[in-house]
Coordinates of C-alpha atoms and ligand atoms in Angstrom, one line a residue:
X95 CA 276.3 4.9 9.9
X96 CA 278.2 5.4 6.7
X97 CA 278.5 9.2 5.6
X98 CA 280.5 9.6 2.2
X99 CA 281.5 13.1 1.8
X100 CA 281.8 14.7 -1.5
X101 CA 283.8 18.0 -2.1
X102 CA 286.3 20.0 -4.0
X103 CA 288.9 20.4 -1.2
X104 CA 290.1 18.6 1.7
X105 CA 292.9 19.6 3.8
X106 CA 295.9 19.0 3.5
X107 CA 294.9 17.7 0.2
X108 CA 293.6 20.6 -1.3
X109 CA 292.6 24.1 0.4
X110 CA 291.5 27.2 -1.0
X111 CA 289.8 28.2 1.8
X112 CA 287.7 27.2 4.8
X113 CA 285.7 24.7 3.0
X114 CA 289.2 22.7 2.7
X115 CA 289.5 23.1 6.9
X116 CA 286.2 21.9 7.5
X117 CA 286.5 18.6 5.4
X118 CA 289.5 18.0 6.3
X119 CA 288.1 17.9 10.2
X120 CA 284.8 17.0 10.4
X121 CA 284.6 13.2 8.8
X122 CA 287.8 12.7 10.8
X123 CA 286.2 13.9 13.8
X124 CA 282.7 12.1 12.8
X125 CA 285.3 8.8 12.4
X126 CA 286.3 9.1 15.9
X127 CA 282.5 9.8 17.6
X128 CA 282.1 6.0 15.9
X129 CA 280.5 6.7 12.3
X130 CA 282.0 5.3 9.2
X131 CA 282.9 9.0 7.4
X132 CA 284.5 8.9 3.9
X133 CA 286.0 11.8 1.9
X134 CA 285.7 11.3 -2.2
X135 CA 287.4 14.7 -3.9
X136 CA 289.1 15.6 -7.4
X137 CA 292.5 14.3 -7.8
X138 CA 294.5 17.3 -8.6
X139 CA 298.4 17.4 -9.1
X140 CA 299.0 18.6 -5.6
X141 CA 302.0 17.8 -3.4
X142 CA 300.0 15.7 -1.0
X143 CA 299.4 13.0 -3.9
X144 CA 303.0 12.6 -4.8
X145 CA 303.9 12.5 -1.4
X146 CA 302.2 9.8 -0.1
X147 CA 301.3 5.9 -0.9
X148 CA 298.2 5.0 -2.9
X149 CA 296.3 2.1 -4.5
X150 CA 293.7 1.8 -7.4
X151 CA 290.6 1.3 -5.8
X152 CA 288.1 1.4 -9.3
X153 CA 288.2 2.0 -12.5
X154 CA 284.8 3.0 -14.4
X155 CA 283.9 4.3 -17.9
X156 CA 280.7 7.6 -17.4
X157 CA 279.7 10.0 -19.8
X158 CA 278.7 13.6 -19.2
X159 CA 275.8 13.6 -22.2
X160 CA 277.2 12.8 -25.2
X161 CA 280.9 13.1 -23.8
X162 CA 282.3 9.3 -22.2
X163 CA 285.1 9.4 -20.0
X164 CA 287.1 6.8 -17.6
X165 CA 287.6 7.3 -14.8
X166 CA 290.0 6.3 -12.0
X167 CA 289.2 5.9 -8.0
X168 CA 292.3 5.4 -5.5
X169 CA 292.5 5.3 -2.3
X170 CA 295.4 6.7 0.2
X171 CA 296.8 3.5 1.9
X172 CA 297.5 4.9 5.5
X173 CA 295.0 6.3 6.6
X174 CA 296.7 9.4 7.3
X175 CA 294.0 11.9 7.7
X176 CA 291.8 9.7 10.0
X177 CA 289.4 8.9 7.4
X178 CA 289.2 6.6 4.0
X179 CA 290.6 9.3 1.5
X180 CA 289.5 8.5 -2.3
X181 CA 290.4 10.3 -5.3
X182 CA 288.6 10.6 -8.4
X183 CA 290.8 11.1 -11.6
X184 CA 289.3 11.9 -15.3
X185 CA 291.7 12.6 -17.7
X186 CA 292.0 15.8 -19.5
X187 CA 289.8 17.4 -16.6
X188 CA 290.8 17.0 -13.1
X189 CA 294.5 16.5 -13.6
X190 CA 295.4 20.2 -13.3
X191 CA 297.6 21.9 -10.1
X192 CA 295.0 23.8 -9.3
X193 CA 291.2 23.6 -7.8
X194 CA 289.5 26.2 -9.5
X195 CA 289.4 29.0 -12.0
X196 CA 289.5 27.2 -14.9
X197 CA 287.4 27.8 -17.5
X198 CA 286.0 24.3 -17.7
X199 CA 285.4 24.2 -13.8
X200 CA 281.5 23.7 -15.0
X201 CA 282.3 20.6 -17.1
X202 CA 285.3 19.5 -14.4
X203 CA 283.0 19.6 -11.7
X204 CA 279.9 17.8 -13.2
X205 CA 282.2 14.8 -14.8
X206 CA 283.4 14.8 -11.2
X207 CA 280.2 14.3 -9.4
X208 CA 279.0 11.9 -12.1
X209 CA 282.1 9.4 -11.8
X210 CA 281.3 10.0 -7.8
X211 CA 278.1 8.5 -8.1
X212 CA 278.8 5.7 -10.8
X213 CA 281.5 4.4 -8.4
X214 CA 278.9 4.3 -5.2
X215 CA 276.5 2.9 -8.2
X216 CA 278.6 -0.6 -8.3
X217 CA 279.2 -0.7 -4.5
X218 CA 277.3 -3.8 -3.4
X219 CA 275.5 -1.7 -0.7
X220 CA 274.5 1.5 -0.2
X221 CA 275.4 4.2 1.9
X222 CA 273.4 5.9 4.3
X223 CA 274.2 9.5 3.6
X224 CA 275.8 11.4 0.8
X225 CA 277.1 14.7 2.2
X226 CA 277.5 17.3 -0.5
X227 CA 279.5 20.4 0.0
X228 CA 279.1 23.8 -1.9
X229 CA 278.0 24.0 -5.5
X230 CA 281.1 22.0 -6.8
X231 CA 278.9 18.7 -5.8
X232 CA 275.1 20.2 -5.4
X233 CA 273.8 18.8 -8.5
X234 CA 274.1 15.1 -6.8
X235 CA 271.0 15.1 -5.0
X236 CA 269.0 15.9 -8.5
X237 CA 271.1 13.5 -10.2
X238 CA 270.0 10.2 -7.7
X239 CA 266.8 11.4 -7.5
X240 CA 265.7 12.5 -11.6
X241 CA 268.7 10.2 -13.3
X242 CA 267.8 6.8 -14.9
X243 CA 271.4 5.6 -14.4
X244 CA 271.4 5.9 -10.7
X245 CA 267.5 5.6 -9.7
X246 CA 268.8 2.5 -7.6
X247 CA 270.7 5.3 -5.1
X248 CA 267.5 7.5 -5.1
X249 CA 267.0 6.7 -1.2
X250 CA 270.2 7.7 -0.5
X251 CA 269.6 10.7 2.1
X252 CA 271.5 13.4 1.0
X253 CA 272.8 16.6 2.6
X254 CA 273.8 19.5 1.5
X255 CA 276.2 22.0 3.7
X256 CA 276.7 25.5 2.3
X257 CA 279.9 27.1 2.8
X258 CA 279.3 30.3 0.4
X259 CA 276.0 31.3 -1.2
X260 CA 277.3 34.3 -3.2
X261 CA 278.9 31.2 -5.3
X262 CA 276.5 29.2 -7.2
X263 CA 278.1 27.3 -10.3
X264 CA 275.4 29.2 -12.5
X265 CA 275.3 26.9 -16.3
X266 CA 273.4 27.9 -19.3
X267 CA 270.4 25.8 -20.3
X268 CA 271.8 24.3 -23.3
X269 CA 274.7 22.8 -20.7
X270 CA 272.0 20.5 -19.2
X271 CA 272.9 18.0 -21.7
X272 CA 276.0 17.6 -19.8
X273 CA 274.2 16.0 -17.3
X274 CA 273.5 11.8 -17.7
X275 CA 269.8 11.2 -19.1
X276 CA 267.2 12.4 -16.7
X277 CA 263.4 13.0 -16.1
X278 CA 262.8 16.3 -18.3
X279 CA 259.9 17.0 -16.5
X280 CA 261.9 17.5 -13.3
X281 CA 263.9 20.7 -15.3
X282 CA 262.3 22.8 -12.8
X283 CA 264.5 21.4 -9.6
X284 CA 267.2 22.8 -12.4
X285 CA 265.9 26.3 -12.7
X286 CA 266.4 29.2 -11.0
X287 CA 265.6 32.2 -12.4
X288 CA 266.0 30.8 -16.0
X289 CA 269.6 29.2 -15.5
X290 CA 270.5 26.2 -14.6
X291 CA 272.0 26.8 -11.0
X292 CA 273.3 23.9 -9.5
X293 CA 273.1 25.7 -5.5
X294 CA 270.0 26.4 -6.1
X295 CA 269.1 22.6 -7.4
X296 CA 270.9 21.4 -4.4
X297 CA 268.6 23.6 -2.2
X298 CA 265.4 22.2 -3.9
X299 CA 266.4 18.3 -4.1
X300 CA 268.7 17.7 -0.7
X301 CA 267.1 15.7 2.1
X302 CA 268.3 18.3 4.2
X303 CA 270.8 21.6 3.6
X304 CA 273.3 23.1 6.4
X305 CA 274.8 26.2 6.9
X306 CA 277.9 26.6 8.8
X307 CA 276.5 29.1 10.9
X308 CA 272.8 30.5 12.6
X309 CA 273.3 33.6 12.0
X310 CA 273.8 33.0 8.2
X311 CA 271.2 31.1 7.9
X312 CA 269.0 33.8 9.3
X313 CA 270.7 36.0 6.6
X314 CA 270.5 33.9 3.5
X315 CA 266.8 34.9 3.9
X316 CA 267.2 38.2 2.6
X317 CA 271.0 38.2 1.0
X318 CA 271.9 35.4 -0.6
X319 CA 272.8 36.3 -3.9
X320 CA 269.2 35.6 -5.8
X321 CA 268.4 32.8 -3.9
X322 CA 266.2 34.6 -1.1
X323 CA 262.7 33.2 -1.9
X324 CA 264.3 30.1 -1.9
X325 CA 266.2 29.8 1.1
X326 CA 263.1 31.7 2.6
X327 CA 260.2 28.8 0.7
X328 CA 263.2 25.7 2.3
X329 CA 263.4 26.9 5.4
X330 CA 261.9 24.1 6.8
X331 CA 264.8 21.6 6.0
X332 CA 267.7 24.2 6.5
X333 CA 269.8 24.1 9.9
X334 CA 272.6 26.3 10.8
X335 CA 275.4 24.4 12.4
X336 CA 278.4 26.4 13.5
X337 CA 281.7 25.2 12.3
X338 CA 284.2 23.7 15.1
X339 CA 288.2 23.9 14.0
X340 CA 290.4 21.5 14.3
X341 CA 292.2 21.4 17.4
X342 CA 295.2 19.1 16.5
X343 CA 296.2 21.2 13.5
X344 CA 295.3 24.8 15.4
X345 CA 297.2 24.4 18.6
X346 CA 299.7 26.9 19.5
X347 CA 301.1 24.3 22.4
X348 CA 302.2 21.8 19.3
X349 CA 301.9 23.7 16.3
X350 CA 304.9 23.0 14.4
X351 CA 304.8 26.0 12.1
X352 CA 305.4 28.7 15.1
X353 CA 309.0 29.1 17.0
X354 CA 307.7 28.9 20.4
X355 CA 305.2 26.7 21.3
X356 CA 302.3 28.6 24.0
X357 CA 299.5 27.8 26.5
X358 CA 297.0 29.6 27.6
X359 CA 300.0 30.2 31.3
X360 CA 302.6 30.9 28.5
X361 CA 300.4 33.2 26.4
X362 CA 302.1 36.8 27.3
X363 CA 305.9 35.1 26.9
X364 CA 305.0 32.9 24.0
X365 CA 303.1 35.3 21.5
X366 CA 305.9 38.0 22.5
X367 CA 308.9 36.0 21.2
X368 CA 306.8 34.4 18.0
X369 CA 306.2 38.2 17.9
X370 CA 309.4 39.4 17.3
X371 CA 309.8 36.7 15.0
X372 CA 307.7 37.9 12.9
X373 CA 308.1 41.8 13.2
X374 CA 311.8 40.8 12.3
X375 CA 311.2 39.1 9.5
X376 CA 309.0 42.1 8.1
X377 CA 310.8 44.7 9.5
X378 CA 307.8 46.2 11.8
X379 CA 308.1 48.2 15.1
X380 CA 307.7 45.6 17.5
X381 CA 306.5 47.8 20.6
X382 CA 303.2 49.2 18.7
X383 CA 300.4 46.5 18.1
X384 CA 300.9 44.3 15.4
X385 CA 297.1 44.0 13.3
X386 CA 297.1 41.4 10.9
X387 CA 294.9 40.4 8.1
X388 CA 294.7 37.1 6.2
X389 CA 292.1 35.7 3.7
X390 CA 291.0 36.2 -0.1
X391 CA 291.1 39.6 -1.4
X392 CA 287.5 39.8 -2.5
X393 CA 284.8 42.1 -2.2
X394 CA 283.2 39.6 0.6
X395 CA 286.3 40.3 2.7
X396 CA 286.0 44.0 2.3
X397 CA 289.3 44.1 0.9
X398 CA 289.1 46.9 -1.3
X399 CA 288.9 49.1 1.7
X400 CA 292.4 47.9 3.1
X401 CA 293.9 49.9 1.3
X402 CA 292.7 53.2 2.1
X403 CA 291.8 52.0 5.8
X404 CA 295.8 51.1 6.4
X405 CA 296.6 54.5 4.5
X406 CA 294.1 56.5 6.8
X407 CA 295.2 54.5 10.4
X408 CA 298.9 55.0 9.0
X409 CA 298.4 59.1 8.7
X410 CA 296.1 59.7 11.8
X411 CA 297.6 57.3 13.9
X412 CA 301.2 57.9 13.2
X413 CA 303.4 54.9 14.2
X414 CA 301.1 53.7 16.9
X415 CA 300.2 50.7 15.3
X416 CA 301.5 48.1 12.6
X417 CA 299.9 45.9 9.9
X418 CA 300.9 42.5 8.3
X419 CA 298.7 41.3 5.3
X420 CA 298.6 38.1 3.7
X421 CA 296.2 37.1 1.0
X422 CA 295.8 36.9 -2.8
X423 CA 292.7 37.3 -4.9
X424 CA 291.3 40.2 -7.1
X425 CA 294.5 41.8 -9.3
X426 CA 293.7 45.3 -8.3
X427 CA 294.2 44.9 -5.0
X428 CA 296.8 42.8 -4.8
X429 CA 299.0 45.6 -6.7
X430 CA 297.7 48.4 -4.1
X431 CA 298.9 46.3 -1.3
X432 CA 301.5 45.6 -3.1
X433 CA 302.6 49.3 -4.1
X434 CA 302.2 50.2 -0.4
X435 CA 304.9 47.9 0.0
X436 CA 308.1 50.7 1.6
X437 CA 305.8 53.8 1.9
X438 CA 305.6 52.9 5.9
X439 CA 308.9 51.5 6.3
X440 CA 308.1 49.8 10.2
X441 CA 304.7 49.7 10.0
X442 CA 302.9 48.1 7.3
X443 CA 303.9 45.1 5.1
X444 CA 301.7 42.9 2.8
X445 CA 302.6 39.4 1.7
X446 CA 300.6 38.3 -1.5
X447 CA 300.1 34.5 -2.3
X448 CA 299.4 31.6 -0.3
X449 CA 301.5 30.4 2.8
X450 CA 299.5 27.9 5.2
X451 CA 303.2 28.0 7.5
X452 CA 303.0 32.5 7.4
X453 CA 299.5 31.9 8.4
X454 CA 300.0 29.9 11.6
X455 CA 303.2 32.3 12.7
X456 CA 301.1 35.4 12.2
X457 CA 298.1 34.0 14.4
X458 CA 300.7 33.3 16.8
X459 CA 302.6 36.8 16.7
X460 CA 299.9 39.0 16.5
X461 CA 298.1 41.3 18.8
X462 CA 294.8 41.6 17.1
X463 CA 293.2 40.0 13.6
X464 CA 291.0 42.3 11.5
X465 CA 288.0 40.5 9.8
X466 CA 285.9 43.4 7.8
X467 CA 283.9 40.7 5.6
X468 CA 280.8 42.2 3.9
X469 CA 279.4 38.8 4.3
X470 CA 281.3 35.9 6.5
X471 CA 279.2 32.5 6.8
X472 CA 281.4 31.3 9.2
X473 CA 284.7 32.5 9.1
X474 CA 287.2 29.9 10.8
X475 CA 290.6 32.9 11.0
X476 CA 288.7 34.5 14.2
X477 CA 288.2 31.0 15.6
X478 CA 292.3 30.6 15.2
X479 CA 293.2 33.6 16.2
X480 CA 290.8 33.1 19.4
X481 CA 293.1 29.6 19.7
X482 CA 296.2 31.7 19.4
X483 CA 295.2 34.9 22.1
X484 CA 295.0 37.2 18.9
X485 CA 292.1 39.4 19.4
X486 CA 289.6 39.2 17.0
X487 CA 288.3 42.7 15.4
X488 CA 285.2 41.8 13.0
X489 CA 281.8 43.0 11.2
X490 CA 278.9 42.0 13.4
X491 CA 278.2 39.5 10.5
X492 CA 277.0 35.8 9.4
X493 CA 279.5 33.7 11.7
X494 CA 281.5 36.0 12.9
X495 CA 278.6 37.8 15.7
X496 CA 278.1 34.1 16.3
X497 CA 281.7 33.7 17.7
X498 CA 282.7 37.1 18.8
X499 CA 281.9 39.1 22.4
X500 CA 282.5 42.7 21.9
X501 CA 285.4 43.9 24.8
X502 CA 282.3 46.2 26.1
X503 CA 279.7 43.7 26.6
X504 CA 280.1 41.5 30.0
X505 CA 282.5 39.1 29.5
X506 CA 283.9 40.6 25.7
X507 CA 287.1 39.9 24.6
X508 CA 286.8 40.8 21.0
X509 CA 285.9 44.3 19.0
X510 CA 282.9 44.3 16.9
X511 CA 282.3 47.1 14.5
X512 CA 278.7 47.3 11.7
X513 CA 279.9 48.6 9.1
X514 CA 282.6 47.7 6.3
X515 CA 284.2 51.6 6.1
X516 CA 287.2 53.1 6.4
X517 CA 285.1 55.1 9.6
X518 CA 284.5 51.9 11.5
X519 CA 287.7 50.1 11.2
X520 CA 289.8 53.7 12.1
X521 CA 287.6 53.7 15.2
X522 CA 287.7 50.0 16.1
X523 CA 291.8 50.3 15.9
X524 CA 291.1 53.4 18.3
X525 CA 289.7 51.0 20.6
X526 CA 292.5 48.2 20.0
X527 CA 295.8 50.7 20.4
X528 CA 293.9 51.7 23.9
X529 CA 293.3 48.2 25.3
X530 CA 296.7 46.8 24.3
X531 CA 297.9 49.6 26.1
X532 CA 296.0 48.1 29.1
X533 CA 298.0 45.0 29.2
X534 CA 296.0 43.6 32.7
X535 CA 292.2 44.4 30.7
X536 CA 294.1 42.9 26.9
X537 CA 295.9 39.7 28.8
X538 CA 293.0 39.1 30.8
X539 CA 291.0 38.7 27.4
X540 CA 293.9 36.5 25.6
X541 CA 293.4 33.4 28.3
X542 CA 289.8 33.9 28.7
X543 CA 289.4 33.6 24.8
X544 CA 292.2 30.9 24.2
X545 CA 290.0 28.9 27.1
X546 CA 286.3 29.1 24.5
X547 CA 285.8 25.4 23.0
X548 CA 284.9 25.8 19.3
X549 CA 286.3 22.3 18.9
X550 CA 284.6 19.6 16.4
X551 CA 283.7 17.2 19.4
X552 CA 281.1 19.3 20.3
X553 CA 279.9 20.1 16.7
X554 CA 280.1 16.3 15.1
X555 CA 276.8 15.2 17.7
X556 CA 274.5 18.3 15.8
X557 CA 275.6 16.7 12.2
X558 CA 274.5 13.9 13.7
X559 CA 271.8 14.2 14.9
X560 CA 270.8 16.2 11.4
X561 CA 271.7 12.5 9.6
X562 CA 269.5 10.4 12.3
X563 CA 266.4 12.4 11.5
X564 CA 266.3 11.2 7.7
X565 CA 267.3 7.6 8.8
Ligands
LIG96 P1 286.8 31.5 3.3 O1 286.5 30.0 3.3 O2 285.7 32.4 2.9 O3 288.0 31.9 2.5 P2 287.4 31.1 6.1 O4 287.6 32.1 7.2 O5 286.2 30.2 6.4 O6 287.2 31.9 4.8 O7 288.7 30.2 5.9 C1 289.8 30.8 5.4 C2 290.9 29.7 5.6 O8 291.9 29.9 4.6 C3 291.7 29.9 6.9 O9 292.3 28.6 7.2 C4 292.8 30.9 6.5 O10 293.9 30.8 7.4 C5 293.2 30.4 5.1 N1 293.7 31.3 4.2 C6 293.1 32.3 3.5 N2 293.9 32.9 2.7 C7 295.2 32.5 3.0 C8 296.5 32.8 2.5 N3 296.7 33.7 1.6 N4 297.5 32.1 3.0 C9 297.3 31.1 3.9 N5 296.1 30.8 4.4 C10 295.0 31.4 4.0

């Protein structure tokens, strides 16, 4: 079976977030179970192109309505990520250091998906599944199915996997003559609520559409940013598939970002010395727990309440507890964690920007992760920090209630709190100062959560056995 995945990041390639982990796993991981699994993404000016060996695979001439473009297709010569890696270049649009937050990314994206499937167009076969991924690349499936250009791909069984509903790539009307001639009386698998919303197109025209977790997909029903009749009216072609991580890059007995290498016998030794590491490095009191956050500063993460939530712990729970952040997002509140910077010299630091390397020592040297997301599809940090014996403390939400046992239920090993307030999370560190303080009850829950298999072995046979249906 030959699956050609289409997306806007791949790790190491390109990662913004966890939709850059989970292409950069599962096609390798789908390679290995036997299947032929391709990725095909933008060819940004990232480090990992210079650094590595590549040849020209095609060159094409498309046009996005009235505006023609060439177009460029390599192909990474070593097969270093496990799978056959294509790039896509288009002058003038996708040859920026950056993925997204341009404000072209509407016209970038389409030219991308267009060259994507003009390329496949010239193939002498074609292949069995196209597997779209977010809104970036959800306008495909209308494209080979209402396009003249392409109507020789429109058996092509496509999928659609959605990583984050609250984005949608919403275009004005008049942009639809962006898109290649099509059947105008197919506008209506455009439409959603009189824009053109390429999510929501990708919903109507995909052979099937995936969620990365159950639990989301139970909850896309009723908050999915607009597009609850729909997901509600679909729901007969929507699966929710929880995300596995990848085990070779997330393994604290070979990770090469951490000091000291652990396993699950090592786990009280290990995570003490990457530990101090880290509290040196930051200047935190190494003897209270160390609570770390990492992820975008949005309003889905709940990080607007870090802020006060840090300041409240910090003055009720004086020097009993220290926090590390890492992230970078909205302006605002990257300055407040910013300006917080010194006012709890010992216990409290925040690092903004992006560091892959900080991320892996923190999962490593931390007692306990804190995930307040409003909404979470999946969330992949809590599946590291499970990896790494850091104690997960989340919103019963999306993905994370999928993944996460609360320390009271039989068998827990993780706190679980409902709401996104300052209240919750003061109470839920409560709860985490007094079990770290019970080091037989808190090591007890480290090896029994570093033992749970959220690997991608297990997860590749359900994307399977999604593709075999439509075969
Ligand atoms: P989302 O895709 O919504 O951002 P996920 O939990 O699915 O959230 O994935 C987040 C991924 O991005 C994880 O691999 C996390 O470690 C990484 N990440 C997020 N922010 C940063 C950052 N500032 N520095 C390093 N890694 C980060």
């Amino acid at each position: 079976m030959e699956v050609i995945h289409v997306s806007a990041e791949c790790y190491p390639v390109a990662k913004a977030g966890g939709l850059g982990d989970v292409v950069g796993a599962l096609p390798k991981y789908q390679c290995k179970a036997g299947q032929v699994a391709k990725v095909v993404m933008p060819m940004y000016r990232t480090k990992f192109l210079v650094n590595n060996e590549w040849v020209i695979d095609f060159k094409g001439k498309a046009n996005s309505g009235s505006y023609f473009f060439d177009y460029t297709i390599i192909k990474e010569k070593t097969n270093k990520l496990g799978v056959d890696l294509y790039l896509v270049d288009i002058y003038g649009l996708l040859d920026r250091e950056g993925i997204y937050g341009y404000d072209d990314d509407a016209q970038r994206f389409l030219a991308f998906q267009i060259a994507v499937i003009n390329w496949i167009n010239q193939w002498e076969h074609t292949p069995d599944i196209i597997h779209c991924h977010d809104h970036h690349t959800a306008l495909i499936p209308f494209m080979l199915k209402n396009c003249f250009d392409f109507r020789r791909l429109s058996n092509i069984r496509t999928v659609l996997t959605i990583h984050n509903a609250q984005y949608q790539g919403w275009m004005q009307w008049k942009q639809m003559d962006w898109l290649p001639a099509w059947d105008s009386w197919k506008w209506g698998d455009l439409d959603w609520n009189g824009a053109l919303n390429p999510l929501a197109s990708g919903i109507k025209c995909a052979w099937r559409v995936t969620t990365v977790s159950q639990s989301y997909m139970d909850e896309l029903r009723y908050n999915s940013n607009g597009l609850e009749a729909l997901f509600e009216y679909e729901k007969g072609k929507c699966v929710g598939i929880l995300n596995g991580i990848d085990n070779e890059v997330w393994n604290p007995e070979t990770d090469e970002f951490i000091a000291h290498q652990f396993k699950t016998t090592t786990v009280v030794t290990g995570k003490k010395k990457n530990k101090q590491i880290l509290c040196d490095e930051f200047e935190l009191d190494v003897n209270v727990p160390l609570l770390i956050f990492i992820g975008r500063l949005v309003g889905e993460k709940a990080a607007d309440i870090l802020p006060d939530t840090i300041r409240s712990v910090l003055w009720a729970l004086k020097e009993k507890a220290a926090f590390l952040i890492l992230g970078s997002g909205d302006p605002a509140v990257e300055k407040e964690l910013k300006s917080m910077n010194g006012n709890y010299p010992g216990y409290y630091h925040a690092v903004i920007g992006y560091n892959e390397t900080l991320s892996h020592k923190m999962y490593a040297g931390a007692d306990f992760l804190l995930m307040p997301s409003r909404v979470e599809p999946c969330g992949l940090n809590q599946m590291y920090a499970l990896r790494y014996g850091t104690v997960p403390m989340v919103r019963s939400t999306g993905g994370l209630q999928d993944t996460v046992v609360d320390m009271g239920d039989w068998e827990g090993f993780g706190i679980r709190f409902n709401n996104a307030s300052v209240a919750d999370i003061h109470y839920s560190v409560g709860r985490a100062i007094n079990v770290y303080n019970d080091k037989t009850h808190f090591n007890w829950m480290r090896k029994y959560m570093m033992k749970i298999d959220h690997s991608w072995e297990r997860t590749v046979t359900d994307y399977t056995n999604v593709y075999t249906s439509l075969l």
